[in-house]
């Protein structure tokens, strides 16, 4: 069965600093990979997605992620964090054997300090 | 185009009561999903459907039932509500093919006391 691990429960960065959120997955075939963001009390917004092609994918709000098959990772990055980026970030993997339902990591809570 | 809509937004149930969480999408998506999110956790799959008349269990189906009589609607039924079902429930839909990107509804916050 597929699984997703987000090793960092909380991350604090200063505004303007760079950001990297880690995500590791376990899946036998080529995974469908996603990063979602959730602000407090809100629903989920898709940041970016990967299935095939270029392993560096660009998303909304200046985010990017790199798929590394050898490391089973799909880390999210942003060169310069803004205070409005403070939120919960979820990595997810979709699997063909369950109607492409998503298996989510537990999330990383991002705090941005002035 | 409203996307994925969920009703109600909030609900408080007493233990043992039943209710139906409504989910509808107007994007003609074949695939639909129900997830629940508990505090400090990611979302867990309750049920999913790959088309009208076809449903299947996810990771945490106990205490829930679903039906899919139309492409647009995918209601989630809670029978005999228990405190363990206190959670935020999200419905999502997607098209088959491509990257299977899922579109999420705004969620229903349910408290069982």
Short mmCIF file of C-alpha atoms in Angstrom, two decimals:
data_model
loop_
_atom_site.label_atom_id
_atom_site.label_comp_id
_atom_site.label_asym_id
_atom_site.label_seq_id
_atom_site.Cartn_x
_atom_site.Cartn_y
_atom_site.Cartn_z
CA UNK A 1 0.00 0.00 0.00
CA UNK A 2 1.16 3.51 -0.68
CA UNK A 3 2.11 5.86 2.12
CA UNK A 4 3.33 9.40 2.53
CA UNK A 5 5.65 10.73 5.19
CA UNK A 6 6.15 14.36 6.04
CA UNK A 7 8.97 14.28 8.59
CA UNK A 8 8.54 17.84 9.85
CA UNK A 9 5.41 18.56 11.88
CA UNK A 10 6.25 22.24 12.37
CA UNK A 11 8.63 24.55 10.54
CA UNK A 12 9.38 28.17 11.34
CA UNK A 13 11.04 30.46 8.82
CA UNK A 14 11.69 34.17 8.67
CA UNK A 15 9.89 36.21 6.08
CA UNK A 16 12.05 36.43 2.97
CA UNK A 17 13.96 33.25 3.76
CA UNK A 18 13.87 30.17 1.58
CA UNK A 19 11.68 27.19 2.39
CA UNK A 20 11.86 23.47 1.81
CA UNK A 21 9.18 21.06 3.02
CA UNK A 22 10.02 17.39 2.85
CA UNK A 23 7.85 14.61 1.54
CA UNK A 24 8.70 10.95 1.10
CA UNK A 25 6.38 8.42 -0.45
CA UNK A 26 6.14 4.68 -0.74
CA UNK A 27 4.52 3.35 -3.86
CA UNK A 28 5.31 0.54 -6.25
CA UNK A 29 4.48 2.23 -9.52
CA UNK A 30 4.90 5.75 -10.83
CA UNK A 31 2.94 7.86 -8.40
CA UNK A 32 0.68 10.79 -8.93
CA UNK A 33 2.06 13.36 -6.48
CA UNK A 34 0.45 16.50 -5.14
CA UNK A 35 1.05 19.32 -2.71
CA UNK A 36 -1.95 21.03 -1.14
CA UNK A 37 -2.13 24.03 1.19
CA UNK A 38 -4.76 24.61 3.85
CA UNK A 39 -5.25 27.87 5.71
CA UNK A 40 -6.95 27.70 9.13
CA UNK A 41 -10.60 26.77 8.84
CA UNK A 42 -10.38 26.55 5.08
CA UNK A 43 -10.49 23.87 2.44
CA UNK A 44 -7.58 22.55 0.42
CA UNK A 45 -5.96 24.38 -2.44
CA UNK A 46 -3.78 22.58 -4.95
CA UNK A 47 -0.27 24.04 -5.19
CA UNK A 48 1.20 21.71 -7.78
CA UNK A 49 1.11 18.19 -9.15
CA UNK A 50 3.37 15.64 -10.83
CA UNK A 51 2.78 12.49 -12.82
CA UNK A 52 5.35 12.40 -15.55
CA UNK A 53 7.70 14.54 -17.57
CA UNK A 54 9.99 17.19 -16.18
CA UNK A 55 10.83 16.29 -12.59
CA UNK A 56 10.87 19.95 -11.51
CA UNK A 57 7.33 21.26 -11.46
CA UNK A 58 6.15 24.79 -10.98
CA UNK A 59 3.04 25.64 -9.06
CA UNK A 60 1.04 28.59 -7.91
CA UNK A 61 2.22 31.28 -5.49
CA UNK A 62 5.86 30.81 -6.48
CA UNK A 63 6.15 27.23 -5.22
CA UNK A 64 8.02 24.45 -6.97
CA UNK A 65 8.67 20.79 -6.22
CA UNK A 66 11.18 18.27 -7.44
CA UNK A 67 10.42 14.59 -7.96
CA UNK A 68 13.37 12.35 -7.16
CA UNK A 69 12.57 8.73 -7.89
CA UNK A 70 15.82 7.44 -6.42
CA UNK A 71 15.01 9.06 -3.08
CA UNK A 72 11.22 8.55 -3.25
CA UNK A 73 10.88 12.22 -2.49
CA UNK A 74 8.79 15.13 -3.68
CA UNK A 75 10.01 18.14 -1.69
CA UNK A 76 8.31 21.51 -1.91
CA UNK A 77 10.39 24.67 -2.19
CA UNK A 78 9.96 28.40 -2.29
CA UNK A 79 12.86 30.85 -2.68
CA UNK A 80 11.39 33.64 -0.54
CA UNK A 81 8.59 33.12 1.93
CA UNK A 82 5.86 35.69 2.51
CA UNK A 83 3.87 36.06 5.73
CA UNK A 84 0.76 34.94 3.83
CA UNK A 85 2.38 31.55 3.24
CA UNK A 86 1.77 30.56 6.86
CA UNK A 87 -0.54 27.54 6.62
CA UNK A 88 -0.67 23.76 6.76
CA UNK A 89 0.93 21.95 3.84
CA UNK A 90 -0.01 18.44 2.79
CA UNK A 91 1.79 16.10 0.45
CA UNK A 92 -0.38 13.42 -1.16
CA UNK A 93 -0.01 10.46 -3.48
CA UNK A 94 -2.73 9.07 -5.73
CA UNK A 95 -3.00 5.39 -6.62
CA UNK A 96 -4.70 3.72 -9.54
CA UNK A 97 -5.94 0.80 -7.44
CA UNK A 98 -8.27 3.02 -5.38
CA UNK A 99 -9.79 5.22 -8.04
CA UNK A 100 -6.84 7.60 -7.71
CA UNK A 101 -7.95 8.51 -4.21
CA UNK A 102 -5.30 10.47 -2.35
CA UNK A 103 -3.22 9.19 0.49
CA UNK A 104 -2.15 12.22 2.53
CA UNK A 105 0.77 12.85 4.79
CA UNK A 106 0.05 14.27 8.24
CA UNK A 107 1.00 17.73 7.15
CA UNK A 108 3.61 20.35 8.00
CA UNK A 109 2.56 23.50 9.78
CA UNK A 110 4.48 26.54 8.54
CA UNK A 111 4.97 29.56 10.76
CA UNK A 112 6.45 32.71 9.23
CA UNK A 113 8.14 35.19 11.55
CA UNK A 114 8.78 38.88 10.77
CA UNK B 1 -19.80 26.75 -12.36
CA UNK B 2 -19.97 26.21 -8.58
CA UNK B 3 -17.40 23.38 -8.47
CA UNK B 4 -17.85 21.07 -5.48
CA UNK B 5 -20.46 22.13 -2.94
CA UNK B 6 -21.10 20.66 0.49
CA UNK B 7 -23.97 21.13 2.90
CA UNK B 8 -24.25 21.81 5.75
CA UNK B 9 -21.14 23.79 6.72
CA UNK B 10 -21.54 22.98 10.40
CA UNK B 11 -23.59 20.48 12.35
CA UNK B 12 -23.86 19.28 15.92
CA UNK B 13 -25.30 15.81 16.45
CA UNK B 14 -26.19 13.92 19.56
CA UNK B 15 -24.81 10.42 20.03
CA UNK B 16 -26.99 7.91 18.19
CA UNK B 17 -28.52 10.40 15.77
CA UNK B 18 -28.19 10.01 12.01
CA UNK B 19 -27.58 12.51 9.26
CA UNK B 20 -26.58 12.85 5.63
CA UNK B 21 -23.79 15.08 4.43
CA UNK B 22 -24.52 16.34 0.97
CA UNK B 23 -21.96 16.72 -1.80
CA UNK B 24 -22.59 17.87 -5.35
CA UNK B 25 -20.37 18.80 -8.29
CA UNK B 26 -21.26 20.45 -11.57
CA UNK B 27 -18.10 19.62 -13.50
CA UNK B 28 -19.33 16.27 -14.86
CA UNK B 29 -16.57 14.46 -12.97
CA UNK B 30 -16.83 10.68 -12.85
CA UNK B 31 -14.78 10.19 -9.70
CA UNK B 32 -15.89 11.41 -6.31
CA UNK B 33 -14.45 10.95 -2.82
CA UNK B 34 -15.20 11.47 0.84
CA UNK B 35 -12.40 12.22 3.28
CA UNK B 36 -12.32 13.07 6.95
CA UNK B 37 -9.74 15.23 8.66
CA UNK B 38 -9.02 14.94 12.36
CA UNK B 39 -6.95 17.54 14.25
CA UNK B 40 -3.26 17.31 13.50
CA UNK B 41 -3.81 14.68 10.86
CA UNK B 42 -3.99 14.51 7.13
CA UNK B 43 -7.12 13.48 5.34
CA UNK B 44 -8.25 9.89 5.39
CA UNK B 45 -10.40 8.31 2.69
CA UNK B 46 -13.84 7.10 3.78
CA UNK B 47 -15.46 6.05 0.49
CA UNK B 48 -14.98 6.73 -3.17
CA UNK B 49 -16.94 6.29 -6.39
CA UNK B 50 -15.74 5.94 -9.96
CA UNK B 51 -19.15 6.53 -11.49
CA UNK B 52 -22.88 6.43 -10.89
CA UNK B 53 -23.87 3.19 -9.21
CA UNK B 54 -20.28 2.27 -8.27
CA UNK B 55 -18.88 2.84 -4.80
CA UNK B 56 -16.05 1.33 -2.79
CA UNK B 57 -14.64 1.53 0.72
CA UNK B 58 -11.61 3.53 1.64
CA UNK B 59 -9.40 3.40 4.69
CA UNK B 60 -11.99 4.35 7.34
CA UNK B 61 -15.50 3.32 6.17
CA UNK B 62 -16.95 1.99 9.44
CA UNK B 63 -20.02 3.92 10.58
CA UNK B 64 -20.66 5.45 7.16
CA UNK B 65 -22.57 4.64 4.02
CA UNK B 66 -22.67 6.20 0.58
CA UNK B 67 -24.71 6.06 -2.58
CA UNK B 68 -24.13 7.40 -6.08
CA UNK B 69 -27.32 7.47 -8.07
CA UNK B 70 -26.24 10.36 -10.30
CA UNK B 71 -22.94 11.69 -11.60
CA UNK B 72 -23.46 14.95 -9.75
CA UNK B 73 -24.28 13.82 -6.21
CA UNK B 74 -22.42 11.72 -3.65
CA UNK B 75 -24.09 11.87 -0.22
CA UNK B 76 -22.43 10.44 2.89
CA UNK B 77 -24.71 8.89 5.48
CA UNK B 78 -23.81 8.64 9.17
CA UNK B 79 -25.84 6.08 11.07
CA UNK B 80 -25.81 6.08 14.88
CA UNK B 81 -23.37 8.95 15.28
CA UNK B 82 -20.52 8.44 17.74
CA UNK B 83 -18.05 10.95 19.27
CA UNK B 84 -15.30 9.33 17.19
CA UNK B 85 -17.02 10.74 14.10
CA UNK B 86 -16.38 14.30 15.22
CA UNK B 87 -14.28 15.60 12.36
CA UNK B 88 -14.18 17.83 9.31
CA UNK B 89 -15.50 16.08 6.22
CA UNK B 90 -14.33 16.94 2.73
CA UNK B 91 -15.83 15.85 -0.54
CA UNK B 92 -13.77 15.91 -3.72
CA UNK B 93 -14.15 15.07 -7.38
CA UNK B 94 -11.89 14.42 -10.34
CA UNK B 95 -11.89 13.47 -13.99
CA UNK B 96 -10.33 10.18 -15.06
CA UNK B 97 -7.20 10.59 -17.11
CA UNK B 98 -4.44 13.15 -16.96
CA UNK B 99 -3.09 13.79 -13.47
CA UNK B 100 -6.37 12.99 -11.68
CA UNK B 101 -6.31 16.33 -9.93
CA UNK B 102 -8.96 16.47 -7.24
CA UNK B 103 -11.20 19.46 -6.60
CA UNK B 104 -12.26 19.82 -3.00
CA UNK B 105 -15.39 21.20 -1.43
CA UNK B 106 -15.23 23.66 1.48
CA UNK B 107 -15.87 20.97 4.10
CA UNK B 108 -18.47 20.16 6.75
CA UNK B 109 -17.50 20.49 10.39
CA UNK B 110 -19.35 17.87 12.42
CA UNK B 111 -19.42 17.58 16.19
CA UNK B 112 -20.99 14.58 17.92
CA UNK B 113 -21.72 15.05 21.64
#
